């Protein structure tokens, strides 16, 4: 694809990703995009879940020294609150020392770009007088829900919910089309700690010079307009990032390439790709419902089961004996981690059963692959609502641990007329993506603006 030809530079940018797969991928893609604009790139990273520098010989990598607590975090990475607290308290001073050292070098630091969850870096940037830009890995639609956290709590949702004044199907005032049940749980229940951290993240984004989004204007124009009322910062919608540079080199797990050779054996548009991202975990009984739902649908499937993603199991040992050979009769294939973008682009892939993480959703949109959404937490819930009710490019499977409902959702999307209509709509959006990245397109122009904006510091 074309990249804008704005003024070129070799000024240094320091990028600070959150050490989680769904955050590392877009940040490293962003780094590549900015490098292609002739900025020099330094990636500041934690020692745990660190990106592999050998995949990026054109970047400089600097590791933030830590106190060794990271081992605890890796074994409990699902506990995001703990991770956010850790990086924003224990790692702040080491981060400051690294940044000061980089500033004292000949190249200096033109701008700091951090994942939004590193909210404490704003004060450091202010002290050291370095402009900070925030990179949001979620989309605008879901961020709006988070950004209204204070208002939502003031609306007394908790009491109204428990007094049954409000039902889970009810629209949230000011956040339509989101329903009460689409709000991340901590917004509707007492969870003081989570809300506090969230407010700090929102506040840190507000204080940043600008926000970079991995999305495109045509998809979220109305949401951007609404967000602008609370967040007057400049917004740069330059996505989808992975259309400039793929994410495979930032994968923390080995991608099983046999996924592609298995897909090669199947007809076009015949395989359901199933993956629930890098964090979601399920219980063993739920895993078995998924397995039986897939088997009973009689459709072909490629299923990513991440080791450790089933409580109490190493991998797939809980499956009934002979599941793939005798029950599924060769229609299914299971891998530990797949080259997802290539899988979605493969002609045999028909649909994607996803947890509705934003990267997965965007990757599916870019390949025109209809989705079955099974969100678990955080931004996944709003993402699924937008996919199924606003963009209408997928269906939401509300009860995704019940084999009958799984079977019928798969058939809706893969066999029935509804699936065809969904496919037509998502193919249309895929066409828009291609246009917005071309010269004169919305993301192309926004990237040009971003480059000029950074050069103006
Ligand atoms: C997390 C949260 O779950 C999500 O809600 C938030 O939007 C981002 O952070 P994650 O669970 O990792 O994200 O999901 P997602 O955002 O979809 O990112 C997963 C990434 O891993 C994608 O880029 C995908 O291509 C990649 N992936 C996934 C693989 O490379 N192989 C796989 O087998 C599965």
PDB file of C-alpha atoms in Angstrom, residues 66-308:
ATOM      1  CA  UNK A  66      12.920  -3.997  37.125  1.00  0.00           C
ATOM      2  CA  UNK A  67      12.973  -5.587  40.549  1.00  0.00           C
ATOM      3  CA  UNK A  68      12.306  -9.145  39.358  1.00  0.00           C
ATOM      4  CA  UNK A  69       8.628  -9.129  40.230  1.00  0.00           C
ATOM      5  CA  UNK A  70       7.823  -9.769  36.582  1.00  0.00           C
ATOM      6  CA  UNK A  71       7.914 -13.555  37.038  1.00  0.00           C
ATOM      7  CA  UNK A  72       4.871 -13.346  39.273  1.00  0.00           C
ATOM      8  CA  UNK A  73       3.094 -11.282  36.661  1.00  0.00           C
ATOM      9  CA  UNK A  74       3.754 -13.661  33.798  1.00  0.00           C
ATOM     10  CA  UNK A  75       2.132 -16.525  35.676  1.00  0.00           C
ATOM     11  CA  UNK A  76      -0.894 -14.365  36.378  1.00  0.00           C
ATOM     12  CA  UNK A  77      -1.084 -12.178  33.318  1.00  0.00           C
ATOM     13  CA  UNK A  78      -4.891 -12.316  33.336  1.00  0.00           C
ATOM     14  CA  UNK A  79      -4.772 -10.067  36.368  1.00  0.00           C
ATOM     15  CA  UNK A  80      -4.490  -6.892  34.365  1.00  0.00           C
ATOM     16  CA  UNK A  81      -5.107  -4.583  37.278  1.00  0.00           C
ATOM     17  CA  UNK A  82      -2.007  -5.901  38.991  1.00  0.00           C
ATOM     18  CA  UNK A  83       0.025  -5.422  35.843  1.00  0.00           C
ATOM     19  CA  UNK A  84      -1.197  -1.843  35.405  1.00  0.00           C
ATOM     20  CA  UNK A  85      -0.408  -1.040  39.032  1.00  0.00           C
ATOM     21  CA  UNK A  86       3.021  -2.597  38.779  1.00  0.00           C
ATOM     22  CA  UNK A  87       4.139  -0.734  35.669  1.00  0.00           C
ATOM     23  CA  UNK A  88       2.733   2.569  36.910  1.00  0.00           C
ATOM     24  CA  UNK A  89       4.332   2.392  40.352  1.00  0.00           C
ATOM     25  CA  UNK A  90       7.396   0.142  40.527  1.00  0.00           C
ATOM     26  CA  UNK A  91       8.570   0.894  36.998  1.00  0.00           C
ATOM     27  CA  UNK A  92       8.094   4.659  36.961  1.00  0.00           C
ATOM     28  CA  UNK A  93      11.497   5.593  38.391  1.00  0.00           C
ATOM     29  CA  UNK A  94      13.406   3.117  36.196  1.00  0.00           C
ATOM     30  CA  UNK A  95      11.443   4.462  33.214  1.00  0.00           C
ATOM     31  CA  UNK A  96      12.369   8.039  34.113  1.00  0.00           C
ATOM     32  CA  UNK A  97      16.066   7.107  34.364  1.00  0.00           C
ATOM     33  CA  UNK A  98      15.949   5.449  30.915  1.00  0.00           C
ATOM     34  CA  UNK A  99      14.226   8.429  29.349  1.00  0.00           C
ATOM     35  CA  UNK A 100      16.635  10.900  30.933  1.00  0.00           C
ATOM     36  CA  UNK A 101      19.573   8.879  29.618  1.00  0.00           C
ATOM     37  CA  UNK A 102      18.098   8.797  26.099  1.00  0.00           C
ATOM     38  CA  UNK A 103      17.490  12.542  26.242  1.00  0.00           C
ATOM     39  CA  UNK A 104      21.115  13.170  27.161  1.00  0.00           C
ATOM     40  CA  UNK A 105      22.355  11.271  24.096  1.00  0.00           C
ATOM     41  CA  UNK A 106      23.160  13.090  20.849  1.00  0.00           C
ATOM     42  CA  UNK A 107      19.874  12.068  19.193  1.00  0.00           C
ATOM     43  CA  UNK A 108      17.739  13.413  22.032  1.00  0.00           C
ATOM     44  CA  UNK A 109      14.051  12.454  22.137  1.00  0.00           C
ATOM     45  CA  UNK A 110      11.626  14.273  19.837  1.00  0.00           C
ATOM     46  CA  UNK A 111       8.538  12.594  21.226  1.00  0.00           C
ATOM     47  CA  UNK A 112       7.422   9.809  23.552  1.00  0.00           C
ATOM     48  CA  UNK A 113       4.630   7.528  22.340  1.00  0.00           C
ATOM     49  CA  UNK A 114       3.227   5.248  25.039  1.00  0.00           C
ATOM     50  CA  UNK A 115       0.457   2.731  25.340  1.00  0.00           C
ATOM     51  CA  UNK A 116      -2.403   4.476  27.140  1.00  0.00           C
ATOM     52  CA  UNK A 117      -2.148   2.072  30.102  1.00  0.00           C
ATOM     53  CA  UNK A 118       1.228   3.601  31.057  1.00  0.00           C
ATOM     54  CA  UNK A 119      -0.621   6.606  32.475  1.00  0.00           C
ATOM     55  CA  UNK A 120       2.080   7.568  34.987  1.00  0.00           C
ATOM     56  CA  UNK A 121       4.512   8.407  32.174  1.00  0.00           C
ATOM     57  CA  UNK A 122       2.582  11.645  31.551  1.00  0.00           C
ATOM     58  CA  UNK A 123       3.961  13.249  34.744  1.00  0.00           C
ATOM     59  CA  UNK A 124       7.479  12.133  33.865  1.00  0.00           C
ATOM     60  CA  UNK A 125       7.099  13.534  30.344  1.00  0.00           C
ATOM     61  CA  UNK A 126       5.807  16.828  31.800  1.00  0.00           C
ATOM     62  CA  UNK A 127       8.746  17.046  34.229  1.00  0.00           C
ATOM     63  CA  UNK A 128      11.279  16.334  31.510  1.00  0.00           C
ATOM     64  CA  UNK A 129       9.443  18.485  28.959  1.00  0.00           C
ATOM     65  CA  UNK A 130       9.079  15.734  26.387  1.00  0.00           C
ATOM     66  CA  UNK A 131       5.862  15.735  24.335  1.00  0.00           C
ATOM     67  CA  UNK A 132       3.872  12.562  24.992  1.00  0.00           C
ATOM     68  CA  UNK A 133       1.402  11.046  22.546  1.00  0.00           C
ATOM     69  CA  UNK A 134      -0.847   8.175  23.580  1.00  0.00           C
ATOM     70  CA  UNK A 135      -1.440   5.121  21.463  1.00  0.00           C
ATOM     71  CA  UNK A 136      -4.840   3.494  22.105  1.00  0.00           C
ATOM     72  CA  UNK A 137      -4.990  -0.158  21.089  1.00  0.00           C
ATOM     73  CA  UNK A 138      -8.771  -0.289  21.484  1.00  0.00           C
ATOM     74  CA  UNK A 139     -11.216   1.395  19.135  1.00  0.00           C
ATOM     75  CA  UNK A 140     -13.043   4.673  19.741  1.00  0.00           C
ATOM     76  CA  UNK A 141     -16.465   3.076  20.273  1.00  0.00           C
ATOM     77  CA  UNK A 142     -15.329   1.034  23.260  1.00  0.00           C
ATOM     78  CA  UNK A 143     -13.085   3.777  24.633  1.00  0.00           C
ATOM     79  CA  UNK A 144     -16.104   6.057  24.891  1.00  0.00           C
ATOM     80  CA  UNK A 145     -17.601   3.694  27.468  1.00  0.00           C
ATOM     81  CA  UNK A 146     -14.378   3.721  29.498  1.00  0.00           C
ATOM     82  CA  UNK A 147     -13.980   7.457  29.184  1.00  0.00           C
ATOM     83  CA  UNK A 148     -17.405   8.002  30.783  1.00  0.00           C
ATOM     84  CA  UNK A 149     -16.610   5.897  33.791  1.00  0.00           C
ATOM     85  CA  UNK A 150     -17.177   8.726  36.255  1.00  0.00           C
ATOM     86  CA  UNK A 151     -20.498   9.702  34.704  1.00  0.00           C
ATOM     87  CA  UNK A 152     -21.622   6.085  34.586  1.00  0.00           C
ATOM     88  CA  UNK A 153     -20.881   5.667  38.258  1.00  0.00           C
ATOM     89  CA  UNK A 154     -22.650   8.900  39.071  1.00  0.00           C
ATOM     90  CA  UNK A 155     -25.684   7.573  37.202  1.00  0.00           C
ATOM     91  CA  UNK A 156     -26.003   5.136  40.079  1.00  0.00           C
ATOM     92  CA  UNK A 157     -26.130   2.145  37.769  1.00  0.00           C
ATOM     93  CA  UNK A 158     -25.189  -0.203  40.576  1.00  0.00           C
ATOM     94  CA  UNK A 159     -28.184   0.659  42.727  1.00  0.00           C
ATOM     95  CA  UNK A 160     -30.578   0.932  39.796  1.00  0.00           C
ATOM     96  CA  UNK A 161     -29.407  -2.413  38.564  1.00  0.00           C
ATOM     97  CA  UNK A 162     -29.749  -4.185  41.902  1.00  0.00           C
ATOM     98  CA  UNK A 163     -33.151  -2.546  42.538  1.00  0.00           C
ATOM     99  CA  UNK A 164     -34.117  -3.833  39.070  1.00  0.00           C
ATOM    100  CA  UNK A 165     -34.855  -0.311  37.894  1.00  0.00           C
ATOM    101  CA  UNK A 166     -32.544  -1.024  34.992  1.00  0.00           C
ATOM    102  CA  UNK A 167     -32.421  -4.215  32.980  1.00  0.00           C
ATOM    103  CA  UNK A 168     -29.357  -5.653  31.306  1.00  0.00           C
ATOM    104  CA  UNK A 169     -30.984  -5.228  27.879  1.00  0.00           C
ATOM    105  CA  UNK A 170     -31.559  -1.501  28.430  1.00  0.00           C
ATOM    106  CA  UNK A 171     -29.601   1.056  26.385  1.00  0.00           C
ATOM    107  CA  UNK A 172     -27.054   3.080  28.359  1.00  0.00           C
ATOM    108  CA  UNK A 173     -28.022   6.784  28.143  1.00  0.00           C
ATOM    109  CA  UNK A 174     -25.394   8.664  26.157  1.00  0.00           C
ATOM    110  CA  UNK A 175     -23.691   5.504  24.993  1.00  0.00           C
ATOM    111  CA  UNK A 176     -26.269   4.029  22.633  1.00  0.00           C
ATOM    112  CA  UNK A 177     -26.130   1.437  21.048  1.00  0.00           C
ATOM    113  CA  UNK A 178     -24.408  -0.047  24.084  1.00  0.00           C
ATOM    114  CA  UNK A 179     -26.660  -1.903  26.507  1.00  0.00           C
ATOM    115  CA  UNK A 180     -26.113  -2.237  30.226  1.00  0.00           C
ATOM    116  CA  UNK A 181     -24.829  -5.776  29.675  1.00  0.00           C
ATOM    117  CA  UNK A 182     -22.165  -4.504  27.245  1.00  0.00           C
ATOM    118  CA  UNK A 183     -20.512  -2.394  29.894  1.00  0.00           C
ATOM    119  CA  UNK A 184     -17.444  -4.014  31.331  1.00  0.00           C
ATOM    120  CA  UNK A 185     -18.607  -5.558  34.609  1.00  0.00           C
ATOM    121  CA  UNK A 186     -16.633  -3.188  36.794  1.00  0.00           C
ATOM    122  CA  UNK A 187     -18.700  -0.298  35.472  1.00  0.00           C
ATOM    123  CA  UNK A 188     -21.866  -1.827  36.857  1.00  0.00           C
ATOM    124  CA  UNK A 189     -20.589  -3.185  40.141  1.00  0.00           C
ATOM    125  CA  UNK A 190     -18.496  -2.010  43.056  1.00  0.00           C
ATOM    126  CA  UNK A 191     -14.898  -2.426  42.011  1.00  0.00           C
ATOM    127  CA  UNK A 192     -13.225   0.621  43.429  1.00  0.00           C
ATOM    128  CA  UNK A 193      -9.673  -0.417  42.528  1.00  0.00           C
ATOM    129  CA  UNK A 194     -10.420  -1.136  38.872  1.00  0.00           C
ATOM    130  CA  UNK A 195     -12.404   2.062  38.406  1.00  0.00           C
ATOM    131  CA  UNK A 196      -9.638   4.128  39.951  1.00  0.00           C
ATOM    132  CA  UNK A 197      -7.001   2.695  37.622  1.00  0.00           C
ATOM    133  CA  UNK A 198      -9.311   3.196  34.684  1.00  0.00           C
ATOM    134  CA  UNK A 199      -9.872   6.811  35.591  1.00  0.00           C
ATOM    135  CA  UNK A 200      -6.117   7.320  35.767  1.00  0.00           C
ATOM    136  CA  UNK A 201      -5.722   5.814  32.286  1.00  0.00           C
ATOM    137  CA  UNK A 202      -8.484   8.040  30.904  1.00  0.00           C
ATOM    138  CA  UNK A 203      -7.034  11.095  32.623  1.00  0.00           C
ATOM    139  CA  UNK A 204      -3.529  10.255  31.328  1.00  0.00           C
ATOM    140  CA  UNK A 205      -4.916  10.051  27.783  1.00  0.00           C
ATOM    141  CA  UNK A 206      -6.636  13.395  28.176  1.00  0.00           C
ATOM    142  CA  UNK A 207      -3.431  15.084  29.288  1.00  0.00           C
ATOM    143  CA  UNK A 208      -1.427  13.696  26.362  1.00  0.00           C
ATOM    144  CA  UNK A 209      -0.713  15.934  23.386  1.00  0.00           C
ATOM    145  CA  UNK A 210      -2.619  13.668  21.002  1.00  0.00           C
ATOM    146  CA  UNK A 211      -4.057  10.181  20.574  1.00  0.00           C
ATOM    147  CA  UNK A 212      -3.153   7.705  17.825  1.00  0.00           C
ATOM    148  CA  UNK A 213      -5.859   5.158  16.968  1.00  0.00           C
ATOM    149  CA  UNK A 214      -5.615   1.853  15.159  1.00  0.00           C
ATOM    150  CA  UNK A 215      -8.887   2.381  13.346  1.00  0.00           C
ATOM    151  CA  UNK A 216     -10.178   4.330  10.351  1.00  0.00           C
ATOM    152  CA  UNK A 217     -12.473   7.310  10.113  1.00  0.00           C
ATOM    153  CA  UNK A 218     -15.142   5.762   7.899  1.00  0.00           C
ATOM    154  CA  UNK A 219     -15.840   3.121  10.546  1.00  0.00           C
ATOM    155  CA  UNK A 220     -16.046   5.371  13.597  1.00  0.00           C
ATOM    156  CA  UNK A 221     -16.799   8.853  12.386  1.00  0.00           C
ATOM    157  CA  UNK A 222     -19.813   9.377  14.648  1.00  0.00           C
ATOM    158  CA  UNK A 223     -18.034   7.982  17.701  1.00  0.00           C
ATOM    159  CA  UNK A 224     -15.067  10.266  17.086  1.00  0.00           C
ATOM    160  CA  UNK A 225     -17.374  13.249  16.938  1.00  0.00           C
ATOM    161  CA  UNK A 226     -18.933  12.258  20.260  1.00  0.00           C
ATOM    162  CA  UNK A 227     -15.543  11.602  21.860  1.00  0.00           C
ATOM    163  CA  UNK A 228     -14.232  14.961  20.701  1.00  0.00           C
ATOM    164  CA  UNK A 229     -16.603  16.715  23.096  1.00  0.00           C
ATOM    165  CA  UNK A 230     -14.730  15.258  26.089  1.00  0.00           C
ATOM    166  CA  UNK A 231     -11.345  14.850  24.417  1.00  0.00           C
ATOM    167  CA  UNK A 232     -10.437  17.874  22.352  1.00  0.00           C
ATOM    168  CA  UNK A 233      -6.875  16.538  21.802  1.00  0.00           C
ATOM    169  CA  UNK A 234      -5.895  15.936  18.166  1.00  0.00           C
ATOM    170  CA  UNK A 235      -6.883  12.404  17.125  1.00  0.00           C
ATOM    171  CA  UNK A 236      -4.975  10.544  14.420  1.00  0.00           C
ATOM    172  CA  UNK A 237      -6.916   7.629  12.943  1.00  0.00           C
ATOM    173  CA  UNK A 238      -4.272   5.974  10.820  1.00  0.00           C
ATOM    174  CA  UNK A 239      -5.256   2.286  10.898  1.00  0.00           C
ATOM    175  CA  UNK A 240      -5.488  -0.508  10.196  1.00  0.00           C
ATOM    176  CA  UNK A 241      -1.803  -0.665  11.144  1.00  0.00           C
ATOM    177  CA  UNK A 242      -1.240  -4.245  10.036  1.00  0.00           C
ATOM    178  CA  UNK A 243      -2.117  -3.323   6.460  1.00  0.00           C
ATOM    179  CA  UNK A 244       1.177  -1.397   6.338  1.00  0.00           C
ATOM    180  CA  UNK A 245       3.300  -4.054   8.083  1.00  0.00           C
ATOM    181  CA  UNK A 246       2.187  -7.493   9.318  1.00  0.00           C
ATOM    182  CA  UNK A 247       2.397  -8.500  12.970  1.00  0.00           C
ATOM    183  CA  UNK A 248       4.007 -11.928  12.718  1.00  0.00           C
ATOM    184  CA  UNK A 249       7.430 -10.751  13.877  1.00  0.00           C
ATOM    185  CA  UNK A 250       6.023  -9.519  17.204  1.00  0.00           C
ATOM    186  CA  UNK A 251       4.311 -12.798  18.079  1.00  0.00           C
ATOM    187  CA  UNK A 252       5.286 -13.935  21.577  1.00  0.00           C
ATOM    188  CA  UNK A 253       4.315 -17.528  20.735  1.00  0.00           C
ATOM    189  CA  UNK A 254       5.479 -19.655  17.807  1.00  0.00           C
ATOM    190  CA  UNK A 255       2.908 -19.528  15.023  1.00  0.00           C
ATOM    191  CA  UNK A 256       2.140 -23.005  13.715  1.00  0.00           C
ATOM    192  CA  UNK A 257       2.528 -22.780   9.936  1.00  0.00           C
ATOM    193  CA  UNK A 258       0.830 -26.163   9.424  1.00  0.00           C
ATOM    194  CA  UNK A 259      -2.390 -24.170   9.930  1.00  0.00           C
ATOM    195  CA  UNK A 260      -1.883 -22.863   6.395  1.00  0.00           C
ATOM    196  CA  UNK A 261      -0.976 -26.193   4.802  1.00  0.00           C
ATOM    197  CA  UNK A 262      -4.092 -27.689   6.442  1.00  0.00           C
ATOM    198  CA  UNK A 263      -6.227 -24.866   5.031  1.00  0.00           C
ATOM    199  CA  UNK A 264      -4.684 -25.480   1.584  1.00  0.00           C
ATOM    200  CA  UNK A 265      -6.470 -28.854   1.497  1.00  0.00           C
ATOM    201  CA  UNK A 266      -9.939 -27.365   1.802  1.00  0.00           C
ATOM    202  CA  UNK A 267     -12.295 -25.618  -0.639  1.00  0.00           C
ATOM    203  CA  UNK A 268     -12.722 -21.829  -0.659  1.00  0.00           C
ATOM    204  CA  UNK A 269     -14.943 -20.373   2.071  1.00  0.00           C
ATOM    205  CA  UNK A 270     -15.393 -23.619   3.922  1.00  0.00           C
ATOM    206  CA  UNK A 271     -13.482 -23.339   7.228  1.00  0.00           C
ATOM    207  CA  UNK A 272     -14.423 -21.672  10.515  1.00  0.00           C
ATOM    208  CA  UNK A 273     -11.368 -20.184  12.230  1.00  0.00           C
ATOM    209  CA  UNK A 274     -11.688 -20.238  16.032  1.00  0.00           C
ATOM    210  CA  UNK A 275      -9.464 -18.244  18.383  1.00  0.00           C
ATOM    211  CA  UNK A 276     -10.064 -16.371  21.621  1.00  0.00           C
ATOM    212  CA  UNK A 277      -6.903 -14.266  21.671  1.00  0.00           C
ATOM    213  CA  UNK A 278      -3.997 -14.160  24.073  1.00  0.00           C
ATOM    214  CA  UNK A 279      -5.649 -13.690  27.470  1.00  0.00           C
ATOM    215  CA  UNK A 280      -9.112 -15.324  27.678  1.00  0.00           C
ATOM    216  CA  UNK A 281      -9.281 -18.538  29.743  1.00  0.00           C
ATOM    217  CA  UNK A 282     -12.115 -21.090  29.946  1.00  0.00           C
ATOM    218  CA  UNK A 283     -13.079 -23.859  32.361  1.00  0.00           C
ATOM    219  CA  UNK A 284     -12.762 -27.478  31.275  1.00  0.00           C
ATOM    220  CA  UNK A 285     -16.549 -27.950  31.051  1.00  0.00           C
ATOM    221  CA  UNK A 286     -16.801 -24.851  28.859  1.00  0.00           C
ATOM    222  CA  UNK A 287     -13.990 -26.109  26.645  1.00  0.00           C
ATOM    223  CA  UNK A 288     -15.946 -29.333  26.122  1.00  0.00           C
ATOM    224  CA  UNK A 289     -19.106 -27.416  25.173  1.00  0.00           C
ATOM    225  CA  UNK A 290     -17.065 -25.526  22.565  1.00  0.00           C
ATOM    226  CA  UNK A 291     -15.670 -28.822  21.246  1.00  0.00           C
ATOM    227  CA  UNK A 292     -19.129 -30.424  20.985  1.00  0.00           C
ATOM    228  CA  UNK A 293     -20.639 -27.302  19.431  1.00  0.00           C
ATOM    229  CA  UNK A 294     -17.944 -27.391  16.753  1.00  0.00           C
ATOM    230  CA  UNK A 295     -18.362 -31.118  16.180  1.00  0.00           C
ATOM    231  CA  UNK A 296     -22.178 -30.970  15.990  1.00  0.00           C
ATOM    232  CA  UNK A 297     -22.128 -28.068  13.516  1.00  0.00           C
ATOM    233  CA  UNK A 298     -20.591 -30.486  10.976  1.00  0.00           C
ATOM    234  CA  UNK A 299     -18.537 -27.588   9.579  1.00  0.00           C
ATOM    235  CA  UNK A 300     -14.784 -27.609   9.016  1.00  0.00           C
ATOM    236  CA  UNK A 301     -12.790 -25.711  11.654  1.00  0.00           C
ATOM    237  CA  UNK A 302      -9.262 -24.587  12.512  1.00  0.00           C
ATOM    238  CA  UNK A 303      -9.159 -24.083  16.281  1.00  0.00           C
ATOM    239  CA  UNK A 304      -6.432 -22.279  18.249  1.00  0.00           C
ATOM    240  CA  UNK A 305      -6.200 -23.664  21.777  1.00  0.00           C
ATOM    241  CA  UNK A 306      -3.520 -21.703  23.578  1.00  0.00           C
ATOM    242  CA  UNK A 307      -1.612 -23.835  26.111  1.00  0.00           C
ATOM    243  CA  UNK A 308      -2.755 -22.804  29.599  1.00  0.00           C
TER     244      UNK A 308
END
